[in-house]
PDB file of C-alpha atoms in Angstrom:
ATOM      1  CA  MET A   1      91.740 164.014 111.796  1.00  0.00           C
ATOM      2  CA  GLU A   2      90.562 161.127 113.999  1.00  0.00           C
ATOM      3  CA  GLY A   3      89.411 163.441 116.785  1.00  0.00           C
ATOM      4  CA  LEU A   4      87.409 165.660 114.414  1.00  0.00           C
ATOM      5  CA  TYR A   5      85.931 162.605 112.661  1.00  0.00           C
ATOM      6  CA  HIS A   6      84.674 161.042 115.911  1.00  0.00           C
ATOM      7  CA  HIS A   7      83.319 164.415 117.100  1.00  0.00           C
ATOM      8  CA  THR A   8      81.439 164.904 113.816  1.00  0.00           C
ATOM      9  CA  ASN A   9      80.095 161.343 113.907  1.00  0.00           C
ATOM     10  CA  LYS A  10      78.818 161.997 117.441  1.00  0.00           C
ATOM     11  CA  GLN A  11      77.076 165.158 116.210  1.00  0.00           C
ATOM     12  CA  VAL A  12      75.348 163.148 113.461  1.00  0.00           C
ATOM     13  CA  HIS A  13      73.964 160.695 116.048  1.00  0.00           C
ATOM     14  CA  GLU A  14      72.792 163.602 118.214  1.00  0.00           C
ATOM     15  CA  VAL A  15      70.896 165.104 115.273  1.00  0.00           C
ATOM     16  CA  GLN A  16      69.314 161.717 114.585  1.00  0.00           C
ATOM     17  CA  SER A  17      68.026 161.626 118.172  1.00  0.00           C
ATOM     18  CA  TYR A  18      66.781 165.225 117.838  1.00  0.00           C
ATOM     19  CA  MET A  19      64.739 164.243 114.781  1.00  0.00           C
ATOM     20  CA  GLY A  20      62.520 162.138 117.028  1.00  0.00           C
ATOM     21  CA  ARG A  21      61.556 165.267 118.985  1.00  0.00           C
ATOM     22  CA  LEU A  22      59.850 166.734 115.928  1.00  0.00           C
ATOM     23  CA  GLU A  23      56.971 164.271 116.230  1.00  0.00           C
ATOM     24  CA  THR A  24      56.483 164.904 119.978  1.00  0.00           C
ATOM     25  CA  SER A  25      56.938 168.701 120.042  1.00  0.00           C
ATOM     26  CA  ASP A  26      53.862 170.881 120.356  1.00  0.00           C
ATOM     27  CA  ARG A  27      52.864 173.384 117.701  1.00  0.00           C
ATOM     28  CA  ASP A  28      54.393 176.359 119.514  1.00  0.00           C
ATOM     29  CA  SER A  29      57.872 174.853 119.961  1.00  0.00           C
ATOM     30  CA  VAL A  30      58.287 172.612 116.910  1.00  0.00           C
ATOM     31  CA  HIS A  31      59.820 175.406 114.826  1.00  0.00           C
ATOM     32  CA  LEU A  32      62.403 175.971 117.592  1.00  0.00           C
ATOM     33  CA  VAL A  33      63.388 172.305 117.382  1.00  0.00           C
ATOM     34  CA  GLU A  34      63.652 172.605 113.593  1.00  0.00           C
ATOM     35  CA  ASN A  35      65.921 175.647 113.931  1.00  0.00           C
ATOM     36  CA  GLU A  36      68.104 173.805 116.448  1.00  0.00           C
ATOM     37  CA  ILE A  37      68.432 170.782 114.151  1.00  0.00           C
ATOM     38  CA  GLN A  38      69.250 172.992 111.147  1.00  0.00           C
ATOM     39  CA  ALA A  39      71.951 174.809 113.126  1.00  0.00           C
ATOM     40  CA  ARG A  40      73.510 171.494 114.120  1.00  0.00           C
ATOM     41  CA  ILE A  41      73.410 170.251 110.512  1.00  0.00           C
ATOM     42  CA  ASP A  42      75.112 173.457 109.318  1.00  0.00           C
ATOM     43  CA  ASN A  43      77.815 172.939 111.944  1.00  0.00           C
ATOM     44  CA  ILE A  44      78.323 169.345 110.760  1.00  0.00           C
ATOM     45  CA  PHE A  45      78.690 170.485 107.142  1.00  0.00           C
ATOM     46  CA  SER A  46      81.411 172.909 108.274  1.00  0.00           C
ATOM     47  CA  SER A  47      83.217 170.062 110.025  1.00  0.00           C
ATOM     48  CA  LEU A  48      82.910 167.917 106.915  1.00  0.00           C
ATOM     49  CA  GLU A  49      84.633 170.588 104.838  1.00  0.00           C
ATOM     50  CA  ARG A  50      87.587 170.509 107.253  1.00  0.00           C
ATOM     51  CA  LEU A  51      87.579 166.703 107.213  1.00  0.00           C
ATOM     52  CA  GLU A  52      87.775 166.657 103.404  1.00  0.00           C
ATOM     53  CA  ILE A  53      90.867 168.853 103.553  1.00  0.00           C
ATOM     54  CA  LEU A  54      92.467 166.728 106.272  1.00  0.00           C
ATOM     55  CA  SER A  55      91.694 163.443 104.475  1.00  0.00           C
ATOM     56  CA  SER A  56      93.558 164.663 101.385  1.00  0.00           C
ATOM     57  CA  LYS A  57      96.646 165.180 103.576  1.00  0.00           C
ATOM     58  CA  GLU A  58      96.618 161.654 105.003  1.00  0.00           C
ATOM     59  CA  PRO A  59      99.412 159.202 104.026  1.00  0.00           C
ATOM     60  CA  PRO A  60      98.723 157.387 100.724  1.00  0.00           C
ATOM     61  CA  SER A  61      98.046 154.107 102.553  1.00  0.00           C
ATOM     62  CA  LYS A  62      95.254 155.729 104.637  1.00  0.00           C
ATOM     63  CA  ARG A  63      93.990 158.435 102.283  1.00  0.00           C
ATOM     64  CA  GLN A  64      91.392 156.416 100.365  1.00  0.00           C
ATOM     65  CA  ASN A  65      89.881 154.895 103.501  1.00  0.00           C
ATOM     66  CA  ALA A  66      89.735 158.337 105.156  1.00  0.00           C
ATOM     67  CA  LYS A  67      87.920 159.815 102.158  1.00  0.00           C
ATOM     68  CA  LEU A  68      85.396 156.963 102.174  1.00  0.00           C
ATOM     69  CA  ARG A  69      84.638 157.580 105.844  1.00  0.00           C
ATOM     70  CA  VAL A  70      84.104 161.289 105.199  1.00  0.00           C
ATOM     71  CA  GLU A  71      81.842 160.529 102.215  1.00  0.00           C
ATOM     72  CA  GLN A  72      79.754 158.195 104.374  1.00  0.00           C
ATOM     73  CA  LEU A  73      79.261 160.933 106.955  1.00  0.00           C
ATOM     74  CA  LYS A  74      78.297 163.357 104.199  1.00  0.00           C
ATOM     75  CA  TYR A  75      75.622 160.981 102.865  1.00  0.00           C
ATOM     76  CA  ASP A  76      74.216 160.546 106.395  1.00  0.00           C
ATOM     77  CA  VAL A  77      74.001 164.310 106.917  1.00  0.00           C
ATOM     78  CA  GLN A  78      72.388 164.858 103.510  1.00  0.00           C
ATOM     79  CA  HIS A  79      69.765 162.275 104.467  1.00  0.00           C
ATOM     80  CA  LEU A  80      69.100 164.136 107.734  1.00  0.00           C
ATOM     81  CA  GLN A  81      68.814 167.419 105.826  1.00  0.00           C
ATOM     82  CA  SER A  82      66.259 165.879 103.436  1.00  0.00           C
ATOM     83  CA  ALA A  83      64.284 164.387 106.328  1.00  0.00           C
ATOM     84  CA  LEU A  84      64.203 167.754 108.125  1.00  0.00           C
ATOM     85  CA  ARG A  85      63.041 169.510 104.964  1.00  0.00           C
ATOM     86  CA  THR A  86      60.256 166.937 104.519  1.00  0.00           C
ATOM     87  CA  CYS A  87      59.096 167.340 108.141  1.00  0.00           C
ATOM     88  CA  THR A  88      59.057 171.134 107.785  1.00  0.00           C
ATOM     89  CA  GLN A  89      56.988 170.974 104.612  1.00  0.00           C
ATOM     90  CA  ARG A  90      54.534 168.573 106.264  1.00  0.00           C
ATOM     91  CA  ARG A  91      54.184 170.924 109.246  1.00  0.00           C
ATOM     92  CA  LEU A  92      53.544 173.940 107.017  1.00  0.00           C
ATOM     93  CA  ALA A  93      50.912 171.988 105.071  1.00  0.00           C
ATOM     94  CA  ARG A  94      49.160 170.983 108.323  1.00  0.00           C
ATOM     95  CA  GLU A  95      49.220 174.560 109.593  1.00  0.00           C
ATOM     96  CA  GLN A  96      47.760 175.834 106.332  1.00  0.00           C
ATOM     97  CA  GLN A  97      44.961 173.273 106.504  1.00  0.00           C
ATOM     98  CA  GLU A  98      44.269 174.221 110.115  1.00  0.00           C
ATOM     99  CA  ARG A  99      44.101 177.932 109.274  1.00  0.00           C
ATOM    100  CA  GLN A 100      41.699 177.301 106.427  1.00  0.00           C
ATOM    101  CA  ARG A 101      39.489 175.143 108.646  1.00  0.00           C
ATOM    102  CA  GLN A 102      39.435 177.759 111.430  1.00  0.00           C
ATOM    103  CA  GLU A 103      38.574 180.503 108.945  1.00  0.00           C
ATOM    104  CA  LEU A 104      35.681 178.458 107.632  1.00  0.00           C
ATOM    105  CA  LEU A 105      34.361 177.642 111.121  1.00  0.00           C
ATOM    106  CA  ALA A 106      34.703 181.245 112.289  1.00  0.00           C
ATOM    107  CA  ARG A 107      32.372 182.589 109.613  1.00  0.00           C
ATOM    108  CA  THR A 108      28.892 183.672 110.687  1.00  0.00           C
ATOM    109  CA  PHE A 109      25.952 183.772 108.327  1.00  0.00           C
ATOM    110  CA  ALA A 110      22.589 185.520 108.476  1.00  0.00           C
ATOM    111  CA  PRO A 111      19.420 184.278 106.753  1.00  0.00           C
ATOM    112  CA  ASN A 112      19.003 185.569 103.218  1.00  0.00           C
ATOM    113  CA  ASP A 113      22.245 187.534 103.507  1.00  0.00           C
ATOM    114  CA  SER A 114      23.870 187.154 100.124  1.00  0.00           C
ATOM    115  CA  ALA A 115      27.022 188.950 101.288  1.00  0.00           C
ATOM    116  CA  THR A 116      27.727 186.304 103.947  1.00  0.00           C
ATOM    117  CA  SER A 117      26.488 183.210 102.138  1.00  0.00           C
ATOM    118  CA  ILE A 118      28.992 180.529 101.210  1.00  0.00           C
ATOM    119  CA  PRO A 119      29.667 180.612  97.492  1.00  0.00           C
ATOM    120  CA  ILE A 120      29.614 177.241  95.859  1.00  0.00           C
ATOM    121  CA  ASP A 121      32.768 178.064  93.929  1.00  0.00           C
ATOM    122  CA  GLU A 122      34.653 178.958  97.120  1.00  0.00           C
ATOM    123  CA  SER A 123      33.631 175.682  98.764  1.00  0.00           C
ATOM    124  CA  LEU A 124      34.813 173.759  95.742  1.00  0.00           C
ATOM    125  CA  GLN A 125      38.057 175.698  95.781  1.00  0.00           C
ATOM    126  CA  PHE A 126      38.569 174.860  99.456  1.00  0.00           C
ATOM    127  CA  THR A 127      37.932 171.173  98.781  1.00  0.00           C
ATOM    128  CA  GLU A 128      40.337 171.164  95.869  1.00  0.00           C
ATOM    129  CA  SER A 129      42.918 172.919  98.026  1.00  0.00           C
ATOM    130  CA  LEU A 130      42.614 170.203 100.682  1.00  0.00           C
ATOM    131  CA  GLN A 131      42.943 167.477  98.073  1.00  0.00           C
ATOM    132  CA  SER A 132      45.991 169.219  96.613  1.00  0.00           C
ATOM    133  CA  ALA A 133      47.542 169.390 100.082  1.00  0.00           C
ATOM    134  CA  HIS A 134      46.944 165.668 100.588  1.00  0.00           C
ATOM    135  CA  ARG A 135      48.524 164.898  97.231  1.00  0.00           C
ATOM    136  CA  GLY A 136      51.485 167.073  98.147  1.00  0.00           C
ATOM    137  CA  MET A 137      51.890 165.166 101.410  1.00  0.00           C
ATOM    138  CA  ASP A 138      51.835 161.857  99.549  1.00  0.00           C
ATOM    139  CA  GLU A 139      54.443 163.143  97.105  1.00  0.00           C
ATOM    140  CA  LEU A 140      56.656 164.320  99.982  1.00  0.00           C
ATOM    141  CA  ILE A 141      56.412 160.945 101.696  1.00  0.00           C
ATOM    142  CA  GLY A 142      57.200 159.186  98.425  1.00  0.00           C
ATOM    143  CA  SER A 143      60.148 161.502  97.834  1.00  0.00           C
ATOM    144  CA  GLY A 144      61.464 160.840 101.332  1.00  0.00           C
ATOM    145  CA  THR A 145      61.149 157.096 100.811  1.00  0.00           C
ATOM    146  CA  SER A 146      63.041 157.338  97.513  1.00  0.00           C
ATOM    147  CA  ILE A 147      65.795 159.365  99.175  1.00  0.00           C
ATOM    148  CA  LEU A 148      66.110 156.800 101.962  1.00  0.00           C
ATOM    149  CA  GLN A 149      66.341 153.932  99.480  1.00  0.00           C
ATOM    150  CA  GLY A 150      68.903 155.812  97.410  1.00  0.00           C
ATOM    151  CA  LEU A 151      71.047 156.448 100.472  1.00  0.00           C
ATOM    152  CA  ARG A 152      70.842 152.782 101.467  1.00  0.00           C
ATOM    153  CA  ASP A 153      71.941 151.753  97.962  1.00  0.00           C
ATOM    154  CA  GLN A 154      74.797 154.247  98.048  1.00  0.00           C
ATOM    155  CA  ARG A 155      75.924 152.917 101.431  1.00  0.00           C
ATOM    156  CA  VAL A 156      76.010 149.360 100.084  1.00  0.00           C
ATOM    157  CA  THR A 157      77.950 150.541  97.022  1.00  0.00           C
ATOM    158  CA  LEU A 158      80.446 152.428  99.165  1.00  0.00           C
ATOM    159  CA  LYS A 159      81.007 149.423 101.402  1.00  0.00           C
ATOM    160  CA  GLY A 160      81.651 147.243  98.352  1.00  0.00           C
ATOM    161  CA  THR A 161      84.038 149.841  96.923  1.00  0.00           C
ATOM    162  CA  GLN A 162      85.860 150.102 100.233  1.00  0.00           C
ATOM    163  CA  LYS A 163      86.342 146.325 100.382  1.00  0.00           C
ATOM    164  CA  LYS A 164      87.699 146.264  96.844  1.00  0.00           C
ATOM    165  CA  LEU A 165      90.082 149.117  97.577  1.00  0.00           C
ATOM    166  CA  LEU A 166      91.373 147.353 100.685  1.00  0.00           C
ATOM    167  CA  ASP A 167      91.891 144.171  98.668  1.00  0.00           C
ATOM    168  CA  VAL A 168      93.786 146.125  96.006  1.00  0.00           C
ATOM    169  CA  ALA A 169      95.876 147.847  98.694  1.00  0.00           C
ATOM    170  CA  ASN A 170      96.777 144.491 100.238  1.00  0.00           C
ATOM    171  CA  MET A 171      97.634 143.075  96.826  1.00  0.00           C
ATOM    172  CA  LEU A 172      99.811 146.106  96.028  1.00  0.00           C
ATOM    173  CA  GLY A 173     101.664 145.645  99.300  1.00  0.00           C
ATOM    174  CA  LEU A 174     102.350 142.009  98.382  1.00  0.00           C
ATOM    175  CA  SER A 175     103.459 143.031  94.869  1.00  0.00           C
ATOM    176  CA  ASN A 176     105.930 145.554  96.302  1.00  0.00           C
ATOM    177  CA  THR A 177     107.448 142.843  98.499  1.00  0.00           C
ATOM    178  CA  VAL A 178     107.812 140.483  95.524  1.00  0.00           C
ATOM    179  CA  MET A 179     109.454 143.223  93.426  1.00  0.00           C
ATOM    180  CA  ARG A 180     111.979 143.954  96.172  1.00  0.00           C
ATOM    181  CA  LEU A 181     112.858 140.246  96.377  1.00  0.00           C
ATOM    182  CA  ILE A 182     113.295 140.080  92.593  1.00  0.00           C
ATOM    183  CA  GLU A 183     115.552 143.138  92.593  1.00  0.00           C
ATOM    184  CA  LYS A 184     117.616 141.684  95.440  1.00  0.00           C
ATOM    185  CA  ARG A 185     117.969 138.362  93.624  1.00  0.00           C
ATOM    186  CA  ALA A 186     118.964 140.104  90.376  1.00  0.00           C
ATOM    187  CA  PHE A 187     121.612 142.089  92.253  1.00  0.00           C
ATOM    188  CA  GLN A 188     123.022 138.862  93.754  1.00  0.00           C
ATOM    189  CA  ASP A 189     122.992 137.145  90.357  1.00  0.00           C
ATOM    190  CA  LYS A 190     125.217 139.903  88.965  1.00  0.00           C
ATOM    191  CA  TYR A 191     127.849 139.119  91.575  1.00  0.00           C
ATOM    192  CA  PHE A 192     127.584 135.385  90.907  1.00  0.00           C
ATOM    193  CA  MET A 193     127.960 135.958  87.167  1.00  0.00           C
ATOM    194  CA  ALA A 194     130.974 138.245  87.628  1.00  0.00           C
ATOM    195  CA  GLY A 195     132.588 135.754  90.005  1.00  0.00           C
ATOM    196  CA  GLY A 196     131.945 132.897  87.590  1.00  0.00           C
ATOM    197  CA  MET A 197     133.441 134.826  84.680  1.00  0.00           C
ATOM    198  CA  LEU A 198     136.538 135.720  86.744  1.00  0.00           C
ATOM    199  CA  LEU A 199     136.961 132.099  87.868  1.00  0.00           C
ATOM    200  CA  THR A 200     136.623 130.870  84.262  1.00  0.00           C
ATOM    201  CA  CYS A 201     139.284 133.309  83.081  1.00  0.00           C
ATOM    202  CA  LEU A 202     141.679 132.172  85.825  1.00  0.00           C
ATOM    203  CA  LEU A 203     141.152 128.516  84.897  1.00  0.00           C
ATOM    204  CA  MET A 204     141.783 129.270  81.235  1.00  0.00           C
ATOM    205  CA  LEU A 205     145.004 131.119  82.119  1.00  0.00           C
ATOM    206  CA  LEU A 206     146.177 128.249  84.271  1.00  0.00           C
ATOM    207  CA  ILE A 207     145.450 125.694  81.537  1.00  0.00           C
ATOM    208  CA  LEU A 208     147.319 127.789  78.974  1.00  0.00           C
ATOM    209  CA  HIS A 209     150.239 128.165  81.392  1.00  0.00           C
ATOM    210  CA  TYR A 210     150.585 124.428  81.971  1.00  0.00           C
ATOM    211  CA  LEU A 211     150.112 123.517  78.318  1.00  0.00           C
ATOM    212  CA  SER A 212     152.803 125.945  77.187  1.00  0.00           C
TER     213      SER A 212
END
């Protein structure tokens, strides 16, 4: 399990570095970078499924810690998936705005040509469409920020849970040692009690023998 865990963790860091290429890629190659990142994320999810199975087969003393490590990787990958989805939606919104702007600039108009004049309603619709796109971008950014904060909170919670579980595990180990000592002492006390009873009986027999 350790080898697969470290390999998967390395893949997560590689995807994180690939995310930075989305901002620097040109318009013709950005979708190729997105496809590459998505393929890597899918591969990581497959590895996580195998890790979940392997963590359940770990010894009881290591099982809980192994599951926490796998869960942490899963949260990191889900965050990367959300970030990729947000970047893709932002790119599509920009491309739509660019297409609409190019269509508007490419129009030619002749004087007094009612067929090629710009309708007021269409201009208003275009403006409203741009405003709607801007609002959608703001909502996507807000959603991404909320997801990031939620993942940070979950990481803090998981770390606290892991510490508590380790403390409980250490305390259980100490309790098992104390129980073994108690059982050993109880076993010894039985021998002492039996020996004492036998010695008392012998003394009573000797006293009766001498008195008679």
